[in-house]
Short mmCIF file of C-alpha atoms and ligand atoms in Angstrom, two decimals:
data_model
loop_
_atom_site.label_atom_id
_atom_site.label_comp_id
_atom_site.label_asym_id
_atom_site.label_seq_id
_atom_site.Cartn_x
_atom_site.Cartn_y
_atom_site.Cartn_z
CA UNK A 1 -26.61 -29.50 -16.56
CA UNK A 2 -23.79 -29.65 -14.03
CA UNK A 3 -24.47 -25.98 -13.34
CA UNK A 4 -27.88 -26.88 -11.97
CA UNK A 5 -26.58 -29.24 -9.32
CA UNK A 6 -23.37 -27.52 -8.32
CA UNK A 7 -23.24 -24.44 -6.12
CA UNK A 8 -21.05 -21.59 -7.43
CA UNK A 9 -17.35 -21.80 -6.56
CA UNK A 10 -16.53 -20.44 -3.13
CA UNK A 11 -20.02 -20.90 -1.68
CA UNK A 12 -21.18 -23.45 0.86
CA UNK A 13 -24.49 -24.96 1.85
CA UNK A 14 -25.32 -25.49 5.48
CA UNK A 15 -27.11 -28.80 5.74
CA UNK A 16 -29.50 -29.70 8.55
CA UNK A 17 -26.82 -31.90 10.13
CA UNK A 18 -24.75 -28.75 10.73
CA UNK A 19 -27.31 -25.98 10.99
CA UNK A 20 -28.31 -26.74 14.57
CA UNK A 21 -24.71 -26.34 15.66
CA UNK A 22 -24.41 -23.15 13.67
CA UNK A 23 -27.56 -21.79 15.30
CA UNK A 24 -26.05 -22.59 18.69
CA UNK A 25 -22.89 -20.69 17.75
CA UNK A 26 -24.86 -17.72 16.48
CA UNK A 27 -27.02 -17.62 19.61
CA UNK A 28 -23.91 -17.65 21.79
CA UNK A 29 -22.43 -14.78 19.76
CA UNK A 30 -25.62 -12.75 20.00
CA UNK A 31 -25.91 -13.37 23.70
CA UNK A 32 -22.31 -12.43 24.42
CA UNK A 33 -22.74 -9.24 22.40
CA UNK A 34 -25.94 -8.57 24.36
CA UNK A 35 -24.11 -8.88 27.65
CA UNK A 36 -21.73 -6.21 26.43
CA UNK A 37 -24.65 -3.94 25.48
CA UNK A 38 -24.50 -4.48 21.71
CA UNK A 39 -27.86 -4.75 19.95
CA UNK A 40 -28.53 -6.42 16.63
CA UNK A 41 -28.66 -4.45 13.40
CA UNK A 42 -29.57 -5.85 9.99
CA UNK A 43 -28.70 -4.07 6.78
CA UNK A 44 -29.17 -5.03 3.12
CA UNK A 45 -27.03 -7.57 1.31
CA UNK A 46 -26.39 -4.97 -1.40
CA UNK A 47 -25.64 -1.27 -1.25
CA UNK A 48 -24.66 1.49 -3.67
CA UNK A 49 -21.16 0.69 -4.92
CA UNK A 50 -20.13 4.21 -3.95
CA UNK A 51 -20.62 3.36 -0.28
CA UNK A 52 -17.86 0.76 -0.35
CA UNK A 53 -15.58 2.83 -2.61
CA UNK A 54 -15.75 5.53 0.03
CA UNK A 55 -16.16 3.41 3.12
CA UNK A 56 -13.77 0.55 2.47
CA UNK A 57 -11.46 2.59 0.25
CA UNK A 58 -10.89 2.49 -3.50
CA UNK A 59 -7.21 1.57 -3.16
CA UNK A 60 -7.95 -1.59 -1.14
CA UNK A 61 -7.80 -5.12 -2.53
CA UNK A 62 -11.38 -5.58 -1.43
CA UNK A 63 -12.67 -2.78 -3.65
CA UNK A 64 -10.14 -3.06 -6.46
CA UNK A 65 -10.28 -6.83 -6.93
CA UNK A 66 -12.82 -8.59 -4.79
CA UNK A 67 -16.15 -6.84 -5.02
CA UNK A 68 -19.27 -8.28 -6.68
CA UNK A 69 -20.42 -5.22 -8.61
CA UNK A 70 -23.14 -5.02 -11.22
CA UNK A 71 -25.56 -2.58 -12.75
CA UNK A 72 -29.17 -3.26 -11.86
CA UNK A 73 -31.99 -2.83 -14.35
CA UNK A 74 -32.31 0.81 -13.33
CA UNK A 75 -28.65 1.27 -14.27
CA UNK A 76 -27.46 1.85 -10.71
CA UNK A 77 -24.12 0.45 -9.73
CA UNK A 78 -24.78 -2.00 -6.93
CA UNK A 79 -22.33 -4.13 -4.92
CA UNK A 80 -22.84 -7.09 -2.65
CA UNK A 81 -21.46 -6.14 0.75
CA UNK A 82 -17.84 -7.25 1.18
CA UNK A 83 -17.99 -6.40 4.91
CA UNK A 84 -20.48 -5.11 7.43
CA UNK A 85 -19.14 -1.82 8.74
CA UNK A 86 -19.94 0.48 5.80
CA UNK A 87 -23.61 -0.58 5.71
CA UNK A 88 -23.93 -0.23 9.47
CA UNK A 89 -22.51 3.29 9.42
CA UNK A 90 -24.74 4.15 6.46
CA UNK A 91 -27.80 3.03 8.47
CA UNK A 92 -26.54 4.94 11.52
CA UNK A 93 -26.42 8.12 9.45
CA UNK A 94 -29.59 7.51 7.45
CA UNK A 95 -31.73 6.97 10.55
CA UNK A 96 -30.18 9.77 12.58
CA UNK A 97 -29.04 7.30 15.23
CA UNK A 98 -26.26 9.72 16.18
CA UNK A 99 -29.04 11.65 17.98
CA UNK A 100 -29.52 8.72 20.36
CA UNK A 101 -27.34 8.43 23.45
CA UNK A 102 -23.77 7.67 22.41
CA UNK A 103 -22.05 5.34 21.99
CA UNK A 104 -24.49 3.35 19.90
CA UNK A 105 -23.36 -0.27 20.02
CA UNK A 106 -24.50 -2.70 17.35
CA UNK A 107 -23.72 -6.25 16.37
CA UNK A 108 -24.56 -8.25 13.26
CA UNK A 109 -24.38 -11.75 11.85
CA UNK A 110 -24.26 -11.38 8.09
CA UNK A 111 -23.14 -12.89 4.84
CA UNK A 112 -20.32 -11.10 3.00
CA UNK A 113 -19.15 -11.45 -0.60
CA UNK A 114 -15.63 -11.24 -1.97
CA UNK A 115 -14.34 -12.53 -5.28
CA UNK A 116 -11.25 -14.27 -3.92
CA UNK A 117 -9.45 -17.50 -4.70
CA UNK A 118 -11.41 -20.08 -2.71
CA UNK A 119 -9.40 -22.23 -0.32
CA UNK A 120 -9.68 -23.51 3.23
CA UNK A 121 -11.04 -20.61 5.29
CA UNK A 122 -11.47 -18.39 2.25
CA UNK A 123 -14.82 -18.32 0.52
CA UNK A 124 -16.63 -16.05 -1.89
CA UNK A 125 -19.71 -16.05 0.27
CA UNK A 126 -18.72 -16.11 3.92
CA UNK A 127 -20.26 -14.96 7.16
CA UNK A 128 -19.20 -12.46 9.75
CA UNK A 129 -20.09 -11.75 13.30
CA UNK A 130 -19.32 -8.07 13.69
CA UNK A 131 -19.67 -5.37 16.33
CA UNK A 132 -19.48 -1.61 15.99
CA UNK A 133 -19.20 0.90 18.82
CA UNK A 134 -20.20 4.23 17.28
CA UNK A 135 -19.62 7.65 18.79
CA UNK A 136 -16.84 7.08 21.29
CA UNK A 137 -13.16 7.84 20.96
CA UNK A 138 -12.25 6.38 24.30
CA UNK A 139 -9.57 3.70 24.47
CA UNK A 140 -12.00 1.90 26.81
CA UNK A 141 -14.19 1.20 23.76
CA UNK A 142 -11.29 -0.39 21.84
CA UNK A 143 -10.53 -2.57 24.85
CA UNK A 144 -14.20 -3.46 25.31
CA UNK A 145 -14.60 -4.91 21.81
CA UNK A 146 -11.33 -6.82 22.16
CA UNK A 147 -12.63 -8.23 25.46
CA UNK A 148 -15.84 -9.25 23.70
CA UNK A 149 -13.97 -11.23 21.06
CA UNK A 150 -11.82 -12.81 23.76
CA UNK A 151 -14.96 -13.78 25.70
CA UNK A 152 -16.39 -15.46 22.61
CA UNK A 153 -13.27 -17.63 22.29
CA UNK A 154 -13.33 -18.40 26.00
CA UNK A 155 -17.02 -19.32 25.90
CA UNK A 156 -16.24 -22.01 23.33
CA UNK A 157 -13.19 -23.15 25.25
CA UNK A 158 -10.87 -22.31 22.37
CA UNK A 159 -7.15 -22.07 22.96
CA UNK A 160 -4.12 -21.31 20.79
CA UNK A 161 -5.51 -17.97 19.65
CA UNK A 162 -3.22 -15.03 20.08
CA UNK A 163 -4.18 -11.41 20.13
CA UNK A 164 -1.94 -9.07 18.19
CA UNK A 165 -2.41 -5.35 18.47
CA UNK A 166 -0.91 -2.30 16.86
CA UNK A 167 -1.58 1.37 16.36
CA UNK A 168 -1.58 2.82 12.86
CA UNK A 169 -2.04 6.38 14.10
CA UNK A 170 -4.16 9.20 12.79
CA UNK A 171 -3.86 11.21 9.54
CA UNK A 172 -1.45 13.51 11.38
CA UNK A 173 1.08 10.75 12.21
CA UNK A 174 0.60 9.25 8.79
CA UNK A 175 1.86 12.30 6.95
CA UNK A 176 5.33 11.61 8.27
CA UNK A 177 4.93 7.89 7.93
CA UNK A 178 3.82 8.10 4.31
CA UNK A 179 6.94 10.08 3.53
CA UNK A 180 9.11 7.38 5.05
CA UNK A 181 7.20 4.69 3.14
CA UNK A 182 7.51 6.59 -0.12
CA UNK A 183 11.25 6.87 0.34
CA UNK A 184 11.48 3.18 1.07
CA UNK A 185 9.25 1.91 -1.75
CA UNK A 186 10.57 4.35 -4.35
CA UNK A 187 13.89 2.56 -4.16
CA UNK A 188 12.21 -0.80 -4.86
CA UNK A 189 9.84 0.53 -7.49
CA UNK A 190 11.10 -1.81 -10.20
CA UNK A 191 9.95 -4.91 -8.32
CA UNK A 192 6.48 -3.82 -7.15
CA UNK A 193 3.37 -5.27 -8.79
CA UNK A 194 1.29 -3.01 -10.99
CA UNK A 195 -1.45 -2.47 -8.42
CA UNK A 196 1.10 -1.42 -5.83
CA UNK A 197 2.81 0.94 -8.24
CA UNK A 198 -0.49 2.74 -8.69
CA UNK A 199 -0.94 2.81 -4.91
CA UNK A 200 2.47 4.31 -4.31
CA UNK A 201 1.38 7.89 -4.87
CA UNK A 202 -2.08 7.61 -3.37
CA UNK A 203 -1.89 5.23 -0.43
CA UNK A 204 1.51 3.60 0.12
CA UNK A 205 0.27 1.84 3.28
CA UNK A 206 -1.85 -0.45 1.12
CA UNK A 207 1.33 -1.96 -0.31
CA UNK A 208 1.95 -3.41 3.14
CA UNK A 209 -0.89 -5.88 2.79
CA UNK A 210 -0.42 -6.78 -0.87
CA UNK A 211 -0.69 -10.54 -1.19
CA UNK A 212 1.87 -10.85 -4.04
CA UNK A 213 4.94 -12.69 -2.70
CA UNK A 214 7.38 -10.14 -4.14
CA UNK A 215 5.56 -7.14 -2.68
CA UNK A 216 5.08 -8.78 0.70
CA UNK A 217 8.78 -9.66 0.82
CA UNK A 218 9.64 -6.03 0.11
CA UNK A 219 7.07 -4.84 2.66
CA UNK A 220 8.67 -6.95 5.40
CA UNK A 221 11.48 -4.46 5.91
CA UNK A 222 9.46 -1.29 5.39
CA UNK A 223 9.32 1.28 8.20
CA UNK A 224 6.50 0.63 10.70
CA UNK A 225 3.86 3.21 11.56
CA UNK A 226 4.10 2.66 15.31
CA UNK A 227 7.46 4.49 15.18
CA UNK A 228 5.72 7.58 13.84
CA UNK A 229 2.83 8.00 16.31
CA UNK A 230 1.93 11.48 17.51
CA UNK A 231 1.62 12.11 21.23
CA UNK A 232 -2.13 11.65 21.33
CA UNK A 233 -2.06 8.36 19.42
CA UNK A 234 0.79 7.11 21.57
CA UNK A 235 -1.19 7.92 24.74
CA UNK A 236 -4.32 6.30 23.33
CA UNK A 237 -2.43 3.11 22.56
CA UNK A 238 -0.96 3.08 26.06
CA UNK A 239 -4.44 3.32 27.59
CA UNK A 240 -5.83 0.53 25.42
CA UNK A 241 -3.02 -1.65 26.72
CA UNK A 242 -3.69 -0.71 30.33
CA UNK A 243 -7.37 -1.68 29.95
CA UNK A 244 -6.34 -5.02 28.46
CA UNK A 245 -3.85 -5.53 31.28
CA UNK A 246 -6.56 -4.79 33.85
CA UNK A 247 -8.77 -7.51 32.31
CA UNK A 248 -5.85 -9.96 32.11
CA UNK A 249 -6.18 -10.22 28.36
CA UNK A 250 -2.82 -11.28 26.93
CA UNK A 251 -1.60 -9.63 23.72
CA UNK A 252 1.51 -8.96 21.76
CA UNK A 253 2.26 -5.75 19.90
CA UNK A 254 2.81 -6.57 16.25
CA UNK A 255 3.94 -3.42 14.41
CA UNK A 256 3.33 -5.16 11.06
CA UNK A 257 -0.46 -5.29 11.34
CA UNK A 258 -2.06 -2.67 9.10
CA UNK A 259 -5.42 -4.30 8.17
CA UNK A 260 -6.82 -4.47 4.66
CA UNK A 261 -9.43 -1.74 4.83
CA UNK A 262 -8.72 1.96 4.50
CA UNK A 263 -10.87 3.26 7.31
CA UNK A 264 -8.74 2.24 10.26
CA UNK A 265 -7.04 4.73 12.59
CA UNK A 266 -5.16 4.24 15.86
CA UNK A 267 -5.83 0.78 17.31
CA UNK A 268 -5.89 -2.24 15.00
CA UNK A 269 -5.93 -5.84 16.16
CA UNK A 270 -6.18 -9.43 15.01
CA UNK A 271 -6.89 -12.69 16.72
CA UNK A 272 -4.75 -15.31 15.00
CA UNK A 273 -4.59 -19.07 15.41
CA UNK A 274 -2.20 -21.70 14.14
CA UNK A 275 -4.86 -24.40 14.37
CA UNK A 276 -6.53 -23.69 11.03
CA UNK A 277 -3.75 -23.34 8.49
CA UNK A 278 -2.78 -20.39 6.33
CA UNK A 279 -6.01 -18.44 6.84
CA UNK A 280 -5.33 -18.02 10.54
CA UNK A 281 -6.95 -14.65 11.24
CA UNK A 282 -10.24 -15.38 12.95
CA UNK A 283 -11.09 -11.85 13.91
CA UNK A 284 -9.85 -8.45 12.82
CA UNK A 285 -10.81 -4.98 13.78
CA UNK A 286 -9.88 -1.65 15.16
CA UNK A 287 -10.71 2.01 15.42
CA UNK A 288 -12.03 3.98 12.44
CA UNK A 289 -12.37 7.57 13.53
CA UNK A 290 -12.51 8.91 9.98
CA UNK A 291 -15.22 6.72 8.51
CA UNK A 292 -18.39 8.44 9.71
CA UNK A 293 -17.33 11.81 8.32
CA UNK A 294 -16.00 10.13 5.16
CA UNK A 295 -19.57 8.89 4.60
CA UNK A 296 -21.01 12.37 5.07
CA UNK A 297 -21.80 12.48 8.78
CA UNK A 298 -20.54 14.86 11.40
CA UNK A 299 -17.19 13.54 12.58
CA UNK A 300 -17.63 10.87 15.25
CA UNK A 301 -15.07 8.35 16.40
CA UNK A 302 -15.89 4.62 16.33
CA UNK A 303 -14.41 1.15 16.49
CA UNK A 304 -15.44 -2.41 15.67
CA UNK A 305 -14.39 -5.85 14.53
CA UNK A 306 -15.37 -8.61 12.12
CA UNK A 307 -15.06 -12.27 13.04
CA UNK A 308 -15.22 -14.93 10.33
CA UNK A 309 -17.86 -17.50 11.26
CA UNK A 310 -16.39 -20.17 8.95
CA UNK A 311 -12.96 -19.72 10.50
CA UNK A 312 -14.49 -19.86 13.97
CA UNK A 313 -16.23 -23.10 13.01
CA UNK A 314 -12.97 -24.49 11.61
CA UNK A 315 -11.28 -23.70 14.91
CA UNK A 316 -14.01 -25.43 16.88
CA UNK A 317 -13.57 -28.53 14.70
CA UNK A 318 -9.78 -28.42 14.79
CA UNK A 319 -9.82 -28.23 18.58
CA UNK A 320 -12.55 -30.86 18.94
CA UNK A 321 -14.90 -28.57 20.80
CA UNK A 322 -18.22 -30.34 21.18
CA UNK A 323 -21.34 -28.60 20.01
CA UNK A 324 -24.86 -29.71 20.88
CA UNK A 325 -26.45 -32.30 18.62
CA UNK A 326 -29.79 -31.71 17.00
CA UNK A 327 -32.35 -32.65 19.68
CA UNK A 328 -34.03 -36.04 19.25
CA UNK A 329 -37.74 -36.13 18.42
CA UNK A 330 -39.71 -37.10 21.51
CA UNK A 331 -42.26 -39.39 19.95
CA UNK A 332 -42.88 -41.29 16.76
CA UNK A 333 -46.44 -42.54 16.62
CA UNK A 334 -47.12 -45.15 13.98
CA UNK A 335 -50.61 -45.75 12.61
CA UNK A 336 -50.90 -49.55 12.18
CA UNK A 337 -52.97 -49.00 9.03
CA UNK A 338 -53.90 -45.93 6.98
CA UNK A 339 -57.29 -45.76 8.78
CA UNK A 340 -55.51 -44.72 11.99
CA UNK A 341 -53.57 -42.02 10.10
CA UNK A 342 -55.88 -39.11 10.96
CA UNK A 343 -55.99 -39.93 14.71
CA UNK A 344 -52.19 -40.37 14.80
CA UNK A 345 -51.84 -37.02 13.05
CA UNK A 346 -54.21 -35.39 15.56
CA UNK A 347 -52.15 -36.71 18.48
CA UNK A 348 -48.83 -35.43 17.13
CA UNK A 349 -50.47 -32.14 16.21
CA UNK A 350 -51.63 -31.70 19.81
CA UNK A 351 -48.16 -32.57 21.09
CA UNK A 352 -46.57 -29.96 18.87
CA UNK A 353 -48.95 -27.33 20.29
CA UNK A 354 -47.39 -28.18 23.66
CA UNK A 355 -43.91 -27.69 22.24
CA UNK A 356 -43.15 -31.42 22.12
CA UNK A 357 -41.47 -32.61 18.92
CA UNK A 358 -43.41 -35.53 17.46
CA UNK A 359 -43.54 -37.36 14.14
CA UNK A 360 -45.92 -39.68 12.37
CA UNK A 361 -46.24 -41.49 9.06
CA UNK A 362 -46.46 -39.45 5.86
CA UNK A 363 -46.39 -42.28 3.36
CA UNK A 364 -48.88 -44.99 4.35
CA UNK A 365 -45.87 -47.17 5.03
CA UNK A 366 -45.82 -50.59 6.66
CA UNK A 367 -45.31 -50.73 10.45
CA UNK A 368 -41.89 -52.27 9.90
CA UNK A 369 -40.82 -49.45 7.59
CA UNK A 370 -42.16 -46.88 10.04
CA UNK A 371 -40.26 -48.36 12.97
CA UNK A 372 -37.08 -48.38 10.92
CA UNK A 373 -37.64 -44.70 10.18
CA UNK A 374 -38.36 -43.90 13.86
CA UNK A 375 -35.09 -45.62 14.76
CA UNK A 376 -33.15 -43.68 12.15
CA UNK A 377 -34.66 -40.48 13.51
CA UNK A 378 -33.58 -41.62 16.97
CA UNK A 379 -37.03 -40.98 18.47
CA UNK A 380 -36.99 -41.19 22.27
CA UNK A 381 -40.40 -42.87 22.41
CA UNK A 382 -42.50 -44.80 19.91
CA UNK A 383 -46.10 -45.91 19.95
CA UNK A 384 -48.26 -47.98 17.61
CA UNK A 385 -51.81 -46.87 17.09
CA UNK A 386 -53.97 -49.76 15.83
CA UNK A 387 -57.69 -50.34 15.65
CA UNK A 388 -57.70 -51.98 19.11
CA UNK A 389 -55.94 -49.03 20.69
CA UNK A 390 -58.28 -46.58 19.01
CA UNK A 391 -61.31 -48.53 20.32
CA UNK A 392 -59.86 -48.94 23.79
CA UNK A 393 -58.73 -45.33 24.01
CA UNK A 394 -55.16 -46.08 25.12
CA UNK A 395 -51.77 -46.61 23.47
CA UNK A 396 -48.60 -48.31 24.65
CA UNK A 397 -45.69 -45.91 24.61
CA UNK A 398 -42.25 -47.45 24.48
CA UNK A 399 -39.18 -45.73 25.91
CA UNK A 400 -36.61 -46.56 23.23
CA UNK A 401 -33.65 -46.16 25.59
CA UNK A 402 -34.69 -48.66 28.29
CA UNK A 403 -37.46 -50.61 26.56
CA UNK A 404 -40.07 -49.78 29.25
CA UNK A 405 -43.65 -49.70 28.04
CA UNK A 406 -46.33 -47.47 29.56
CA UNK A 407 -50.01 -47.46 28.68
CA UNK A 408 -51.35 -43.92 28.23
CA UNK A 409 -54.92 -42.71 27.63
CA UNK A 410 -55.43 -41.05 24.24
CA UNK A 411 -57.62 -38.40 25.87
CA UNK A 412 -55.33 -35.62 27.15
CA UNK A 413 -52.47 -37.50 25.54
CA UNK A 414 -50.11 -34.52 25.47
CA UNK A 415 -50.42 -34.00 29.25
CA UNK A 416 -49.99 -37.68 29.99
CA UNK A 417 -47.06 -38.03 27.66
CA UNK A 418 -45.34 -34.98 29.11
CA UNK A 419 -45.74 -36.48 32.60
CA UNK A 420 -44.23 -39.75 31.39
CA UNK A 421 -41.17 -38.03 29.91
CA UNK A 422 -40.70 -36.09 33.16
CA UNK A 423 -40.97 -39.23 35.24
CA UNK A 424 -38.39 -40.96 33.06
CA UNK A 425 -36.05 -37.98 33.11
CA UNK A 426 -36.19 -37.84 36.91
CA UNK A 427 -35.77 -41.63 37.19
CA UNK A 428 -32.67 -41.42 35.06
CA UNK A 429 -30.99 -39.16 37.61
CA UNK A 430 -32.33 -41.28 40.50
CA UNK A 431 -34.96 -38.80 41.63
CA UNK A 432 -38.72 -38.94 41.70
CA UNK A 433 -40.95 -36.59 39.75
CA UNK A 434 -43.26 -34.91 42.29
CA UNK A 435 -46.85 -36.13 41.80
CA UNK A 436 -49.49 -33.44 41.92
CA UNK A 437 -52.06 -34.01 44.65
CA UNK A 438 -49.85 -36.20 46.80
P1 ATP B 501 -7.62 -11.97 5.26
O1 ATP B 501 -6.33 -11.34 5.60
O2 ATP B 501 -7.75 -13.36 5.74
O3 ATP B 501 -7.97 -11.80 3.81
P2 ATP B 501 -9.17 -9.65 5.82
O4 ATP B 501 -8.21 -8.72 6.43
O5 ATP B 501 -9.52 -9.49 4.39
O6 ATP B 501 -8.72 -11.17 6.09
P3 ATP B 501 -11.43 -8.56 7.25
O7 ATP B 501 -11.89 -7.74 6.12
O8 ATP B 501 -10.84 -7.92 8.41
O9 ATP B 501 -10.47 -9.73 6.71
O10 ATP B 501 -12.64 -9.50 7.74
C1 ATP B 501 -12.76 -9.94 9.08
C2 ATP B 501 -12.75 -11.44 9.17
O11 ATP B 501 -13.59 -12.04 8.23
C3 ATP B 501 -11.40 -12.07 8.88
O12 ATP B 501 -10.58 -12.02 10.00
C4 ATP B 501 -11.79 -13.49 8.53
O13 ATP B 501 -12.01 -14.25 9.73
C5 ATP B 501 -13.08 -13.31 7.82
N1 ATP B 501 -12.89 -13.34 6.36
C6 ATP B 501 -12.44 -12.34 5.55
N2 ATP B 501 -12.44 -12.72 4.27
C7 ATP B 501 -12.91 -14.00 4.26
C8 ATP B 501 -13.18 -14.95 3.22
N3 ATP B 501 -12.97 -14.66 1.95
N4 ATP B 501 -13.67 -16.16 3.58
C9 ATP B 501 -13.91 -16.47 4.88
N5 ATP B 501 -13.69 -15.61 5.89
C10 ATP B 501 -13.21 -14.39 5.59
MG1 MG B 502 -8.88 -10.41 2.62
#
């Protein structure tokens, strides 16, 4: 029975008390992306498993250990998306969007799924705000997405987030680097975990982000890729930095960043904060010039990032950033007896057509119970609709903040009520609402 009333481990509900704030955050993210010329893309929650094996890389932790994979009833291997880039690139190729003017710039707000050990800032269902800039190899594009992430943090007034950047080069630089890594790790072979042993031959860089304490201790002293960059990658990295400098975006070069997904080339970056504990990486991304061709397209360079929404929310909480409260309902109108129910319902219905939030009784409750409810809901105005009011054609509307009572005609109630709220709002700031016809 407990299974019925307990959400699966590593998942979270968003209750109404939080969802308004979340919507505000998501709107701000979408708007910021829009200002940078990124347009929203939505892709399926599940894809062919093959897409992630190819796109994310079959030697990564994400694919080897964390993916939700199952066979559907048609015996296809399906996986819930562990990240948003592979699906976005798949859609880009499927719909021939490479024929549109390049770069194509997309953003998304999506759920992602990874079978990880749940802890603060680490969930099995989490959410990402991501952007992808497809079809440009310019260092300006790397800097632009970094600037976007920075602008998001600035919009929310967040501090204590540092930007760390690195370059992990191209396949050309990596040939030499892999050799150096192999030499290094071969000597420590006896201590590596089993997964890393199997990675040694195929993709020694993956050992660098193994989470096992022994492997990560060994990895600490491994050679760093930034020492092996070819001329082009070195120049690219230099230009990214000069764009960041021009925008006054502070960063530090951290040669230890490699990122957990296989598709990265050249620039990689992370925004890290100390405010939210061990899971401090709020945003990670970089350039992935090999991914589009890896997924069967003509080679096109690209870059992007993923920002964890839960970690962003944790940061906002940790730094006491205020988010807007759910707006109060404007009016609660209480039928004094069930006979007035239909008229009360008509009035609130009309108000809602005008975009004014209004509530009325849904339970034939006593006036006292209704007023208690209106108070709990923090209604700005209340009114009681009794037989007398219905006969007279007017109701008394009470401003719950200052106690003022105003008699309003029931005919054209929405218009009259709107005027009243305007008058009160102006009065509150010491101004007068202009009267039409005066
Ligand atoms: P980490 O090192 O924390 O495991 P990652 O390198 O696996 O992160 P990415 O694949 O780059 O993360 O995903 C981008 C962002 O998504 C991360 O920076 C983080 O904010 C968020 N994220 C990743 N995995 C989780 C998770 N399991 N729960 C919550 N947020 C996550
Ligand atoms: Mg991870």
